[in-house]
mmCIF file of C-alpha atoms and ligand atoms in Angstrom:
data_model
loop_
_atom_site.group_PDB
_atom_site.id
_atom_site.type_symbol
_atom_site.label_atom_id
_atom_site.label_comp_id
_atom_site.label_asym_id
_atom_site.label_seq_id
_atom_site.Cartn_x
_atom_site.Cartn_y
_atom_site.Cartn_z
ATOM 1 C CA MET A 1 14.600 6.621 -62.540
ATOM 2 C CA PHE A 2 18.219 7.809 -62.758
ATOM 3 C CA ILE A 3 19.162 10.409 -60.134
ATOM 4 C CA LEU A 4 22.452 12.265 -60.200
ATOM 5 C CA GLY A 5 23.692 13.016 -56.683
ATOM 6 C CA ILE A 6 26.188 15.791 -56.003
ATOM 7 C CA GLU A 7 28.084 16.197 -52.738
ATOM 8 C CA THR A 8 30.465 19.085 -52.020
ATOM 9 C CA SER A 9 29.746 19.903 -48.368
ATOM 10 C CA CYS A 10 33.318 19.538 -47.124
ATOM 11 C CA ASP A 11 36.498 18.084 -48.601
ATOM 12 C CA GLU A 12 35.175 15.388 -50.931
ATOM 13 C CA CYS A 13 34.017 16.391 -54.394
ATOM 14 C CA SER A 14 31.645 13.617 -55.320
ATOM 15 C CA ALA A 15 28.980 12.740 -57.869
ATOM 16 C CA ALA A 16 27.060 9.524 -58.405
ATOM 17 C CA VAL A 17 24.226 8.068 -60.405
ATOM 18 C CA VAL A 18 21.781 5.858 -58.534
ATOM 19 C CA GLU A 19 18.835 4.070 -60.106
ATOM 20 C CA ASP A 20 15.523 4.012 -58.186
ATOM 21 C CA GLY A 21 17.183 4.917 -54.883
ATOM 22 C CA LYS A 22 18.955 1.567 -54.758
ATOM 23 C CA GLN A 23 21.305 0.589 -57.545
ATOM 24 C CA ILE A 24 24.600 2.491 -57.506
ATOM 25 C CA LEU A 25 25.618 2.873 -61.160
ATOM 26 C CA SER A 26 28.592 5.100 -60.379
ATOM 27 C CA ASN A 27 30.035 6.860 -57.333
ATOM 28 C CA ILE A 28 32.997 9.112 -58.083
ATOM 29 C CA ILE A 29 34.751 10.559 -55.024
ATOM 30 C CA ALA A 30 37.584 13.029 -55.582
ATOM 31 C CA SER A 31 39.195 13.508 -52.189
ATOM 32 C CA GLN A 32 40.979 16.716 -51.262
ATOM 33 C CA VAL A 33 42.852 15.068 -48.394
ATOM 34 C CA LYS A 34 46.309 15.664 -49.826
ATOM 35 C CA ASP A 35 45.493 19.341 -50.489
ATOM 36 C CA HIS A 36 44.529 19.967 -46.853
ATOM 37 C CA LEU A 37 47.210 17.702 -45.386
ATOM 38 C CA PRO A 38 49.846 20.450 -45.029
ATOM 39 C CA PHE A 39 47.366 22.379 -42.840
ATOM 40 C CA ASN A 40 46.344 19.361 -40.708
ATOM 41 C CA GLY A 41 42.692 20.151 -41.353
ATOM 42 C CA VAL A 42 40.214 21.417 -43.930
ATOM 43 C CA VAL A 43 40.838 24.970 -45.156
ATOM 44 C CA PRO A 44 37.383 26.169 -46.327
ATOM 45 C CA GLU A 45 38.734 28.567 -48.955
ATOM 46 C CA ILE A 46 40.867 25.838 -50.540
ATOM 47 C CA ALA A 47 37.956 23.385 -50.388
ATOM 48 C CA SER A 48 35.530 25.593 -52.303
ATOM 49 C CA ARG A 49 38.104 26.558 -54.932
ATOM 50 C CA LEU A 50 38.964 22.923 -55.575
ATOM 51 C CA HIS A 51 35.275 21.999 -55.848
ATOM 52 C CA THR A 52 34.940 24.725 -58.489
ATOM 53 C CA GLU A 53 37.894 23.273 -60.400
ATOM 54 C CA TRP A 54 36.785 19.658 -60.145
ATOM 55 C CA ILE A 55 32.994 19.616 -60.188
ATOM 56 C CA TYR A 56 32.520 19.481 -63.958
ATOM 57 C CA SER A 57 34.850 16.528 -64.502
ATOM 58 C CA VAL A 58 33.586 14.648 -61.421
ATOM 59 C CA VAL A 59 29.969 14.920 -62.636
ATOM 60 C CA ASP A 60 30.976 14.082 -66.196
ATOM 61 C CA GLU A 61 32.812 10.972 -65.037
ATOM 62 C CA ALA A 62 29.898 9.893 -62.825
ATOM 63 C CA VAL A 63 27.483 10.059 -65.757
ATOM 64 C CA LYS A 64 29.880 8.336 -68.174
ATOM 65 C CA SER A 65 30.862 5.526 -65.853
ATOM 66 C CA ALA A 66 27.175 4.876 -65.190
ATOM 67 C CA GLY A 67 27.006 4.131 -68.921
ATOM 68 C CA LEU A 68 24.708 7.097 -69.492
ATOM 69 C CA VAL A 69 24.645 10.494 -71.146
ATOM 70 C CA LYS A 70 23.428 13.594 -69.329
ATOM 71 C CA THR A 71 20.054 13.605 -71.062
ATOM 72 C CA ASP A 72 19.313 10.175 -69.522
ATOM 73 C CA ILE A 73 19.264 11.742 -66.028
ATOM 74 C CA HIS A 74 15.764 12.275 -64.595
ATOM 75 C CA GLY A 75 16.616 14.478 -61.627
ATOM 76 C CA ILE A 76 19.465 15.974 -59.628
ATOM 77 C CA ALA A 77 19.875 15.762 -55.849
ATOM 78 C CA VAL A 78 22.471 17.962 -54.220
ATOM 79 C CA THR A 79 23.623 18.451 -50.633
ATOM 80 C CA ASN A 80 22.685 22.003 -49.627
ATOM 81 C CA ARG A 81 22.954 21.689 -45.816
ATOM 82 C CA PRO A 82 24.778 21.438 -43.445
ATOM 83 C CA GLY A 83 28.408 22.022 -44.336
ATOM 84 C CA LEU A 84 30.925 24.659 -45.388
ATOM 85 C CA VAL A 85 28.751 27.204 -47.138
ATOM 86 C CA GLY A 86 31.331 28.148 -49.779
ATOM 87 C CA SER A 87 31.729 24.492 -50.704
ATOM 88 C CA LEU A 88 27.999 23.725 -50.630
ATOM 89 C CA LEU A 89 27.340 26.643 -52.976
ATOM 90 C CA VAL A 90 29.610 25.163 -55.631
ATOM 91 C CA GLY A 91 27.656 21.897 -55.806
ATOM 92 C CA LEU A 92 24.308 23.620 -55.435
ATOM 93 C CA SER A 93 24.942 26.195 -58.161
ATOM 94 C CA PHE A 94 26.295 23.540 -60.489
ATOM 95 C CA ALA A 95 23.244 21.344 -59.848
ATOM 96 C CA LYS A 96 20.888 24.239 -60.541
ATOM 97 C CA GLY A 97 22.660 25.100 -63.792
ATOM 98 C CA LEU A 98 22.615 21.508 -64.990
ATOM 99 C CA ALA A 99 18.986 20.974 -63.977
ATOM 100 C CA PHE A 100 18.039 24.200 -65.766
ATOM 101 C CA SER A 101 19.801 23.231 -68.963
ATOM 102 C CA LEU A 102 18.408 19.677 -68.942
ATOM 103 C CA LYS A 103 14.935 20.885 -67.862
ATOM 104 C CA ILE A 104 14.787 18.327 -65.036
ATOM 105 C CA PRO A 105 13.925 18.766 -61.330
ATOM 106 C CA PHE A 106 16.506 19.179 -58.642
ATOM 107 C CA VAL A 107 16.224 18.830 -54.882
ATOM 108 C CA GLY A 108 18.376 20.057 -51.978
ATOM 109 C CA VAL A 109 19.342 17.273 -49.585
ATOM 110 C CA ASP A 110 20.219 17.280 -45.900
ATOM 111 C CA HIS A 111 23.702 15.809 -45.575
ATOM 112 C CA MET A 112 23.008 14.004 -42.278
ATOM 113 C CA LYS A 113 19.844 12.352 -43.563
ATOM 114 C CA ALA A 114 21.826 11.307 -46.614
ATOM 115 C CA HIS A 115 24.460 9.725 -44.325
ATOM 116 C CA LEU A 116 21.721 7.690 -42.698
ATOM 117 C CA TYR A 117 20.405 6.615 -46.090
ATOM 118 C CA ALA A 118 23.842 5.248 -47.096
ATOM 119 C CA ALA A 119 23.227 1.862 -45.429
ATOM 120 C CA HIS A 120 19.890 1.569 -47.257
ATOM 121 C CA LEU A 121 21.787 1.516 -50.550
ATOM 122 C CA GLU A 122 23.365 -1.768 -49.575
ATOM 123 C CA GLN A 123 20.521 -3.680 -47.982
ATOM 124 C CA GLU A 124 16.813 -3.593 -47.229
ATOM 125 C CA ILE A 125 16.274 -2.088 -43.763
ATOM 126 C CA GLU A 126 12.947 -1.918 -42.004
ATOM 127 C CA TYR A 127 11.851 1.116 -40.013
ATOM 128 C CA PRO A 128 11.798 2.078 -37.177
ATOM 129 C CA TYR A 129 15.278 1.845 -35.754
ATOM 130 C CA LEU A 130 17.840 3.759 -33.745
ATOM 131 C CA GLY A 131 19.901 5.980 -36.038
ATOM 132 C CA VAL A 132 23.419 6.881 -34.937
ATOM 133 C CA LEU A 133 24.975 9.598 -37.063
ATOM 134 C CA VAL A 134 28.582 10.404 -36.319
ATOM 135 C CA SER A 135 30.584 12.756 -38.492
ATOM 136 C CA GLY A 136 33.068 15.603 -38.336
ATOM 137 C CA GLY A 137 30.350 18.164 -37.688
ATOM 138 C CA HIS A 138 27.523 16.246 -35.992
ATOM 139 C CA THR A 139 26.699 13.574 -33.459
ATOM 140 C CA LEU A 140 23.045 12.561 -33.574
ATOM 141 C CA ILE A 141 21.193 9.712 -31.922
ATOM 142 C CA GLY A 142 17.613 9.466 -33.130
ATOM 143 C CA SER A 143 14.500 7.420 -33.522
ATOM 144 C CA VAL A 144 14.114 6.883 -37.256
ATOM 145 C CA HIS A 145 10.677 6.304 -38.761
ATOM 146 C CA SER A 146 11.382 6.898 -42.432
ATOM 147 C CA PHE A 147 14.133 8.216 -44.698
ATOM 148 C CA ASP A 148 12.925 11.732 -43.909
ATOM 149 C CA ASP A 149 11.570 11.349 -40.378
ATOM 150 C CA ILE A 150 14.170 11.339 -37.641
ATOM 151 C CA MET A 151 13.271 12.278 -34.087
ATOM 152 C CA ILE A 152 16.462 13.338 -32.342
ATOM 153 C CA LEU A 153 16.940 11.888 -28.868
ATOM 154 C CA GLY A 154 20.470 13.020 -28.236
ATOM 155 C CA THR A 155 23.152 15.170 -29.725
ATOM 156 C CA THR A 156 26.414 16.737 -28.650
ATOM 157 C CA ILE A 157 26.306 19.690 -26.333
ATOM 158 C CA ASP A 158 29.673 20.909 -27.653
ATOM 159 C CA ASP A 159 32.081 19.224 -30.114
ATOM 160 C CA ALA A 160 31.084 16.500 -32.553
ATOM 161 C CA VAL A 161 32.830 13.164 -32.079
ATOM 162 C CA GLY A 162 34.725 13.401 -35.392
ATOM 163 C CA GLU A 163 35.779 16.928 -34.483
ATOM 164 C CA ALA A 164 37.325 15.579 -31.262
ATOM 165 C CA PHE A 165 39.301 12.985 -33.265
ATOM 166 C CA ASP A 166 40.448 15.725 -35.636
ATOM 167 C CA LYS A 167 41.467 18.150 -32.872
ATOM 168 C CA VAL A 168 43.424 15.553 -30.901
ATOM 169 C CA ALA A 169 45.190 14.398 -34.072
ATOM 170 C CA ARG A 170 45.974 17.961 -34.993
ATOM 171 C CA HIS A 171 47.377 18.802 -31.565
ATOM 172 C CA TYR A 172 49.695 15.802 -31.509
ATOM 173 C CA GLU A 173 50.500 16.197 -35.217
ATOM 174 C CA LEU A 174 49.315 12.685 -35.972
ATOM 175 C CA GLY A 175 48.031 13.553 -39.452
ATOM 176 C CA TYR A 176 44.746 14.213 -41.207
ATOM 177 C CA PRO A 177 41.927 13.151 -41.310
ATOM 178 C CA GLY A 178 42.272 12.707 -37.578
ATOM 179 C CA GLY A 179 39.836 9.810 -37.204
ATOM 180 C CA VAL A 180 41.534 7.695 -39.814
ATOM 181 C CA VAL A 181 45.035 8.153 -38.368
ATOM 182 C CA ILE A 182 43.945 7.709 -34.730
ATOM 183 C CA ASP A 183 42.062 4.534 -35.630
ATOM 184 C CA LYS A 184 45.200 3.141 -37.302
ATOM 185 C CA LEU A 185 47.688 4.332 -34.679
ATOM 186 C CA SER A 186 45.543 2.962 -31.856
ATOM 187 C CA ARG A 187 46.367 -0.580 -32.947
ATOM 188 C CA ASP A 188 49.908 -0.088 -31.568
ATOM 189 C CA GLY A 189 48.872 1.646 -28.346
ATOM 190 C CA ASP A 190 47.525 0.720 -24.941
ATOM 191 C CA PRO A 191 43.896 1.876 -24.517
ATOM 192 C CA ASP A 192 44.346 1.678 -20.736
ATOM 193 C CA PHE A 193 47.465 3.838 -20.508
ATOM 194 C CA PHE A 194 45.285 6.838 -19.678
ATOM 195 C CA ASP A 195 41.902 6.736 -17.986
ATOM 196 C CA PHE A 196 40.127 9.727 -19.464
ATOM 197 C CA PRO A 197 36.925 10.989 -17.816
ATOM 198 C CA ASP A 198 33.353 10.415 -18.960
ATOM 199 C CA PRO A 199 31.484 13.730 -19.233
ATOM 200 C CA SER A 200 29.194 14.416 -16.295
ATOM 201 C CA LEU A 201 26.006 15.606 -17.933
ATOM 202 C CA HIS A 202 22.856 16.094 -15.932
ATOM 203 C CA LYS A 203 20.605 13.107 -16.342
ATOM 204 C CA GLY A 204 17.061 13.648 -17.549
ATOM 205 C CA ASP A 205 17.292 16.177 -20.314
ATOM 206 C CA HIS A 206 20.766 14.987 -21.281
ATOM 207 C CA ASP A 207 20.244 11.226 -21.021
ATOM 208 C CA PHE A 208 21.198 10.617 -24.627
ATOM 209 C CA ASP A 209 23.513 13.577 -25.165
ATOM 210 C CA VAL A 210 27.258 13.423 -25.523
ATOM 211 C CA SER A 211 29.979 15.941 -24.802
ATOM 212 C CA TYR A 212 33.515 15.866 -26.146
ATOM 213 C CA SER A 213 35.091 19.130 -25.042
ATOM 214 C CA GLY A 214 36.049 17.729 -21.604
ATOM 215 C CA LEU A 215 37.708 14.698 -23.162
ATOM 216 C CA LYS A 216 39.485 16.887 -25.684
ATOM 217 C CA THR A 217 40.823 19.160 -22.914
ATOM 218 C CA ALA A 218 41.918 16.155 -20.838
ATOM 219 C CA VAL A 219 43.797 14.615 -23.777
ATOM 220 C CA ILE A 220 45.355 17.835 -24.976
ATOM 221 C CA ASN A 221 46.027 19.806 -21.780
ATOM 222 C CA GLN A 222 45.869 17.446 -18.810
ATOM 223 C CA LEU A 223 47.402 14.240 -20.084
ATOM 224 C CA GLU A 224 49.514 13.450 -16.987
ATOM 225 C CA MET A 225 46.504 13.804 -14.679
ATOM 226 C CA PHE A 226 44.868 10.777 -16.282
ATOM 227 C CA ARG A 227 47.925 8.594 -16.588
ATOM 228 C CA VAL A 228 47.453 5.123 -15.090
ATOM 229 C CA ILE A 229 50.486 3.155 -16.305
ATOM 230 C CA LYS A 230 53.672 4.506 -14.754
ATOM 231 C CA GLU A 231 56.372 1.962 -15.612
ATOM 232 C CA ARG A 232 57.214 3.243 -19.060
ATOM 233 C CA GLU A 233 57.045 6.441 -21.080
ATOM 234 C CA TYR A 234 53.936 6.792 -23.162
ATOM 235 C CA THR A 235 53.889 6.870 -26.945
ATOM 236 C CA LYS A 236 51.610 8.749 -29.309
ATOM 237 C CA ALA A 237 49.932 5.421 -29.978
ATOM 238 C CA ASP A 238 49.029 5.146 -26.265
ATOM 239 C CA ILE A 239 47.436 8.602 -26.390
ATOM 240 C CA ALA A 240 45.531 7.675 -29.549
ATOM 241 C CA ALA A 241 44.326 4.328 -28.196
ATOM 242 C CA SER A 242 43.254 5.719 -24.806
ATOM 243 C CA PHE A 243 41.477 8.653 -26.430
ATOM 244 C CA GLN A 244 39.713 6.414 -28.941
ATOM 245 C CA ARG A 245 38.596 4.073 -26.174
ATOM 246 C CA ALA A 246 37.133 6.993 -24.176
ATOM 247 C CA ALA A 247 35.500 8.629 -27.219
ATOM 248 C CA VAL A 248 33.815 5.396 -28.273
ATOM 249 C CA ASP A 249 32.755 4.574 -24.694
ATOM 250 C CA ILE A 250 30.920 7.904 -24.401
ATOM 251 C CA LEU A 251 29.021 7.224 -27.593
ATOM 252 C CA VAL A 252 28.225 3.593 -26.891
ATOM 253 C CA SER A 253 26.944 4.352 -23.386
ATOM 254 C CA ARG A 254 24.412 6.831 -24.822
ATOM 255 C CA VAL A 255 23.411 4.406 -27.564
ATOM 256 C CA LYS A 256 22.747 1.752 -24.906
ATOM 257 C CA ARG A 257 20.557 4.155 -22.951
ATOM 258 C CA ALA A 258 18.611 5.038 -26.092
ATOM 259 C CA LEU A 259 18.113 1.345 -26.888
ATOM 260 C CA GLU A 260 16.853 0.679 -23.390
ATOM 261 C CA LYS A 261 14.396 3.529 -23.687
ATOM 262 C CA THR A 262 13.122 2.853 -27.183
ATOM 263 C CA ARG A 263 13.429 -0.953 -27.097
ATOM 264 C CA TYR A 264 14.619 -0.932 -30.682
ATOM 265 C CA LYS A 265 16.507 -4.028 -31.720
ATOM 266 C CA ARG A 266 18.169 -2.435 -34.697
ATOM 267 C CA ILE A 267 20.767 0.307 -35.078
ATOM 268 C CA VAL A 268 21.727 1.948 -38.349
ATOM 269 C CA THR A 269 24.877 4.046 -38.371
ATOM 270 C CA GLY A 270 26.253 6.618 -40.770
ATOM 271 C CA GLY A 271 28.923 9.291 -41.158
ATOM 272 C CA GLY A 272 32.711 9.233 -41.244
ATOM 273 C CA VAL A 273 33.163 8.037 -37.650
ATOM 274 C CA ALA A 274 30.987 4.975 -38.406
ATOM 275 C CA ALA A 275 34.135 3.696 -40.150
ATOM 276 C CA ASN A 276 35.921 3.528 -36.791
ATOM 277 C CA SER A 277 37.016 -0.020 -36.026
ATOM 278 C CA LEU A 278 36.462 0.144 -32.247
ATOM 279 C CA PHE A 279 33.042 1.786 -32.664
ATOM 280 C CA ARG A 280 32.015 -0.994 -35.066
ATOM 281 C CA LYS A 281 33.347 -3.670 -32.719
ATOM 282 C CA GLU A 282 31.585 -2.276 -29.660
ATOM 283 C CA LEU A 283 28.216 -1.865 -31.366
ATOM 284 C CA ASN A 284 28.494 -5.346 -32.841
ATOM 285 C CA ARG A 285 28.921 -6.711 -29.312
ATOM 286 C CA LEU A 286 25.504 -5.502 -28.161
ATOM 287 C CA ASP A 287 23.473 -8.539 -27.270
ATOM 288 C CA GLY A 288 20.298 -9.077 -29.298
ATOM 289 C CA ILE A 289 20.836 -5.965 -31.369
ATOM 290 C CA GLU A 290 21.363 -5.918 -35.113
ATOM 291 C CA THR A 291 23.768 -3.137 -36.018
ATOM 292 C CA ILE A 292 24.028 -2.068 -39.625
ATOM 293 C CA PHE A 293 27.055 -0.140 -40.869
ATOM 294 C CA PRO A 294 27.500 1.205 -44.369
ATOM 295 C CA SER A 295 30.609 -0.099 -46.119
ATOM 296 C CA ILE A 296 33.644 2.119 -45.441
ATOM 297 C CA LYS A 297 33.318 3.872 -48.817
ATOM 298 C CA LEU A 298 29.739 4.862 -48.014
ATOM 299 C CA CYS A 299 30.560 6.050 -44.465
ATOM 300 C CA THR A 300 32.478 9.058 -45.688
ATOM 301 C CA ASP A 301 30.979 11.749 -47.876
ATOM 302 C CA ASN A 302 29.750 10.482 -51.246
ATOM 303 C CA GLY A 303 27.288 11.369 -53.967
ATOM 304 C CA ALA A 304 25.505 7.994 -53.930
ATOM 305 C CA MET A 305 23.849 8.576 -50.558
ATOM 306 C CA VAL A 306 22.636 11.958 -51.853
ATOM 307 C CA ALA A 307 21.232 10.471 -55.048
ATOM 308 C CA GLY A 308 19.625 7.645 -53.039
ATOM 309 C CA ILE A 309 17.669 9.849 -50.676
ATOM 310 C CA GLY A 310 17.035 12.331 -53.496
ATOM 311 C CA TYR A 311 15.065 9.655 -55.357
ATOM 312 C CA HIS A 312 12.687 9.224 -52.405
ATOM 313 C CA LEU A 313 12.330 12.976 -51.934
ATOM 314 C CA MET A 314 11.400 13.406 -55.592
ATOM 315 C CA LYS A 315 9.078 10.423 -55.577
ATOM 316 C CA THR A 316 7.157 11.953 -52.685
ATOM 317 C CA GLY A 317 6.757 15.203 -54.552
ATOM 318 C CA GLY A 318 9.872 17.033 -53.451
ATOM 319 C CA SER A 319 11.689 19.355 -55.793
ATOM 320 C CA ASP A 320 13.185 22.736 -55.074
ATOM 321 C CA SER A 321 12.847 26.092 -56.748
ATOM 322 C CA PHE A 322 15.882 27.836 -58.170
ATOM 323 C CA GLY A 323 15.750 30.178 -55.177
ATOM 324 C CA VAL A 324 16.907 27.531 -52.693
ATOM 325 C CA THR A 325 20.192 28.295 -50.971
ATOM 326 C CA ALA A 326 22.874 26.602 -48.844
ATOM 327 C CA SER A 327 23.050 26.545 -45.071
ATOM 328 C CA PRO A 328 25.672 25.565 -42.481
ATOM 329 C CA ARG A 329 22.935 24.241 -40.170
ATOM 330 C CA VAL A 330 20.770 21.111 -39.878
ATOM 331 C CA TYR A 331 17.044 21.822 -39.988
ATOM 332 C CA GLY A 332 14.357 19.557 -38.596
ATOM 333 C CA LEU A 333 16.859 17.536 -36.617
ATOM 334 C CA GLU A 334 16.469 19.339 -33.336
ATOM 335 C CA LYS A 335 15.763 17.409 -30.148
ATOM 336 C CA LYS A 336 12.079 16.616 -29.847
ATOM 337 C CA TYR A 337 12.160 13.626 -27.536
ATOM 338 C CA LYS A 338 10.244 15.262 -24.700
ATOM 339 C CA LYS A 339 7.423 16.401 -26.931
ATOM 340 C CA HIS A 340 7.042 13.198 -28.918
ATOM 341 C CA ALA A 341 7.761 10.436 -26.424
ATOM 342 C CA ASP A 342 4.400 8.865 -27.361
ATOM 343 C CA ARG A 343 5.705 8.001 -30.796
ATOM 344 C CA TYR A 344 7.706 5.023 -29.589
ATOM 345 C CA ASP A 345 6.363 1.768 -30.910
ATOM 346 C CA GLN A 346 6.687 0.117 -27.526
ATOM 347 C CA PRO A 347 6.585 1.657 -24.084
ATOM 348 C CA PRO A 348 9.925 2.696 -22.633
ATOM 349 C CA ILE A 349 11.253 0.181 -20.133
ATOM 350 C CA SER A 350 12.343 1.001 -16.622
ATOM 351 C CA ASP A 351 15.811 2.375 -15.900
ATOM 352 C CA SER A 352 16.752 -0.665 -13.844
ATOM 353 C CA GLU A 353 16.610 -3.018 -16.833
ATOM 354 C CA SER A 354 19.775 -2.714 -18.787
ATOM 355 C CA LEU A 355 21.357 -3.892 -21.957
ATOM 356 C CA SER A 356 24.303 -6.228 -21.779
ATOM 357 C CA THR A 357 27.160 -6.915 -24.138
ATOM 358 C CA HIS A 358 28.221 -10.428 -25.153
ATOM 359 C CA ASP A 359 30.981 -10.839 -22.643
ATOM 360 C CA GLU A 360 29.488 -9.032 -19.699
HETATM 361 O O1 KG4 B 401 31.006 12.165 -42.737
HETATM 362 P P1 KG4 B 401 32.348 12.734 -42.932
HETATM 363 O O2 KG4 B 401 33.182 12.196 -44.058
HETATM 364 O O3 KG4 B 401 32.249 14.279 -43.118
HETATM 365 C C1 KG4 B 401 31.385 15.070 -42.355
HETATM 366 O O4 KG4 B 401 30.177 15.061 -42.662
HETATM 367 O O5 KG4 B 401 31.894 15.668 -41.377
HETATM 368 O O6 KG4 B 401 33.112 12.566 -41.555
HETATM 369 C C2 KG4 B 401 34.400 13.051 -41.414
HETATM 370 C C3 KG4 B 401 34.823 12.759 -40.003
HETATM 371 C C4 KG4 B 401 36.173 13.367 -39.657
HETATM 372 O O7 KG4 B 401 36.076 13.997 -38.400
HETATM 373 C C5 KG4 B 401 37.084 12.162 -39.602
HETATM 374 O O8 KG4 B 401 38.185 12.340 -38.728
HETATM 375 C C6 KG4 B 401 36.134 11.097 -39.114
HETATM 376 O O9 KG4 B 401 34.940 11.346 -39.804
HETATM 377 N N1 KG4 B 401 36.581 9.728 -39.425
HETATM 378 C C7 KG4 B 401 36.839 8.809 -38.464
HETATM 379 C C8 KG4 B 401 37.289 7.646 -39.138
HETATM 380 N N2 KG4 B 401 37.256 7.892 -40.481
HETATM 381 C C9 KG4 B 401 36.810 9.177 -40.626
HETATM 382 N N3 KG4 B 401 36.770 8.895 -37.138
HETATM 383 C C10 KG4 B 401 37.127 7.815 -36.411
HETATM 384 N N4 KG4 B 401 37.583 6.675 -36.984
HETATM 385 C C11 KG4 B 401 37.670 6.531 -38.323
HETATM 386 N N5 KG4 B 401 38.112 5.395 -38.870
HETATM 387 ZN ZN1 ZN B 402 29.554 13.769 -43.946
#
């Protein structure tokens, strides 16, 4: 079954053809990075206009480079939530039009679930596992039982982790996308130059939650307060490296808590921030835990992950009516840990037992 996946939720205009939810036949990603670069961030109006200009040729190229013609396509999957609504509507409307003309089904896909599916395109992964979804708009830690069944344990109470990277980069004029430039610049900086604070969230309800607004404020407005090394002037690379260290530490500490609680031995990551080199290194250091990352190309927004999950949605009877619309929000991914704690496969272990890293 050939599924065409369309992704226009933010600044990548992408289309892909995936066979049977597994085999990527094509994955065309037209990035708008250089168009948003002068503004140091995504300008929604520019994003949706460019999607309108590009969508036809991106889809056309995806079908052609898969070695197919449009009438070979069995169904269309399209991201319709969450994201920039103007941009989502371009992909969604195009998908509807194409599905209508080809008389094939189409299905709206949740972008975050698609991010989690990305790793499944590259290897067989057994459920359940701990899903860690880190992007520009979301930070989700969840217990994953199937491609469509994610029980959220923790999320951000303010900014998403990628958003924090983007805001810090923007403030210090490091470039865009913030995560990519901070990751690169950090290689030349000292991660211990500044000792930024860990957010103090109330334990219990917020055990697995993260917060990034405090870190962002510390890095942007209170830099000197957290300075540890005094002998030399700091560089932008020191700011980047110290920020990245703190941002990753926050995330990894919550992931460790979630692993202790759920006893899962496997983590699957997804989203743009899953490309971060320090994040990958730290999760790979977790003792006795298998961590699966999508390849860098599949971490960022792409049509293949949409086509992949779309296949499973259609196979289990999912298809949408032409009335379906776009939404900036994530549905069905709200925190349900308290209500569904019984769904763990093994009993939670006590708080005193803890997870160690290789060199601890
Ligand atoms: O998944 P994605 O492409 O789009 C959204 O769904 O938001 O993620 C984009 C986010 C941006 O915030 C970007 O700065 C961040 O992912 N990002 C990174 C890296 N590459 C992209 N953050 C940290 N390190 C990276 N290497
Ligand atoms: Zn994304």
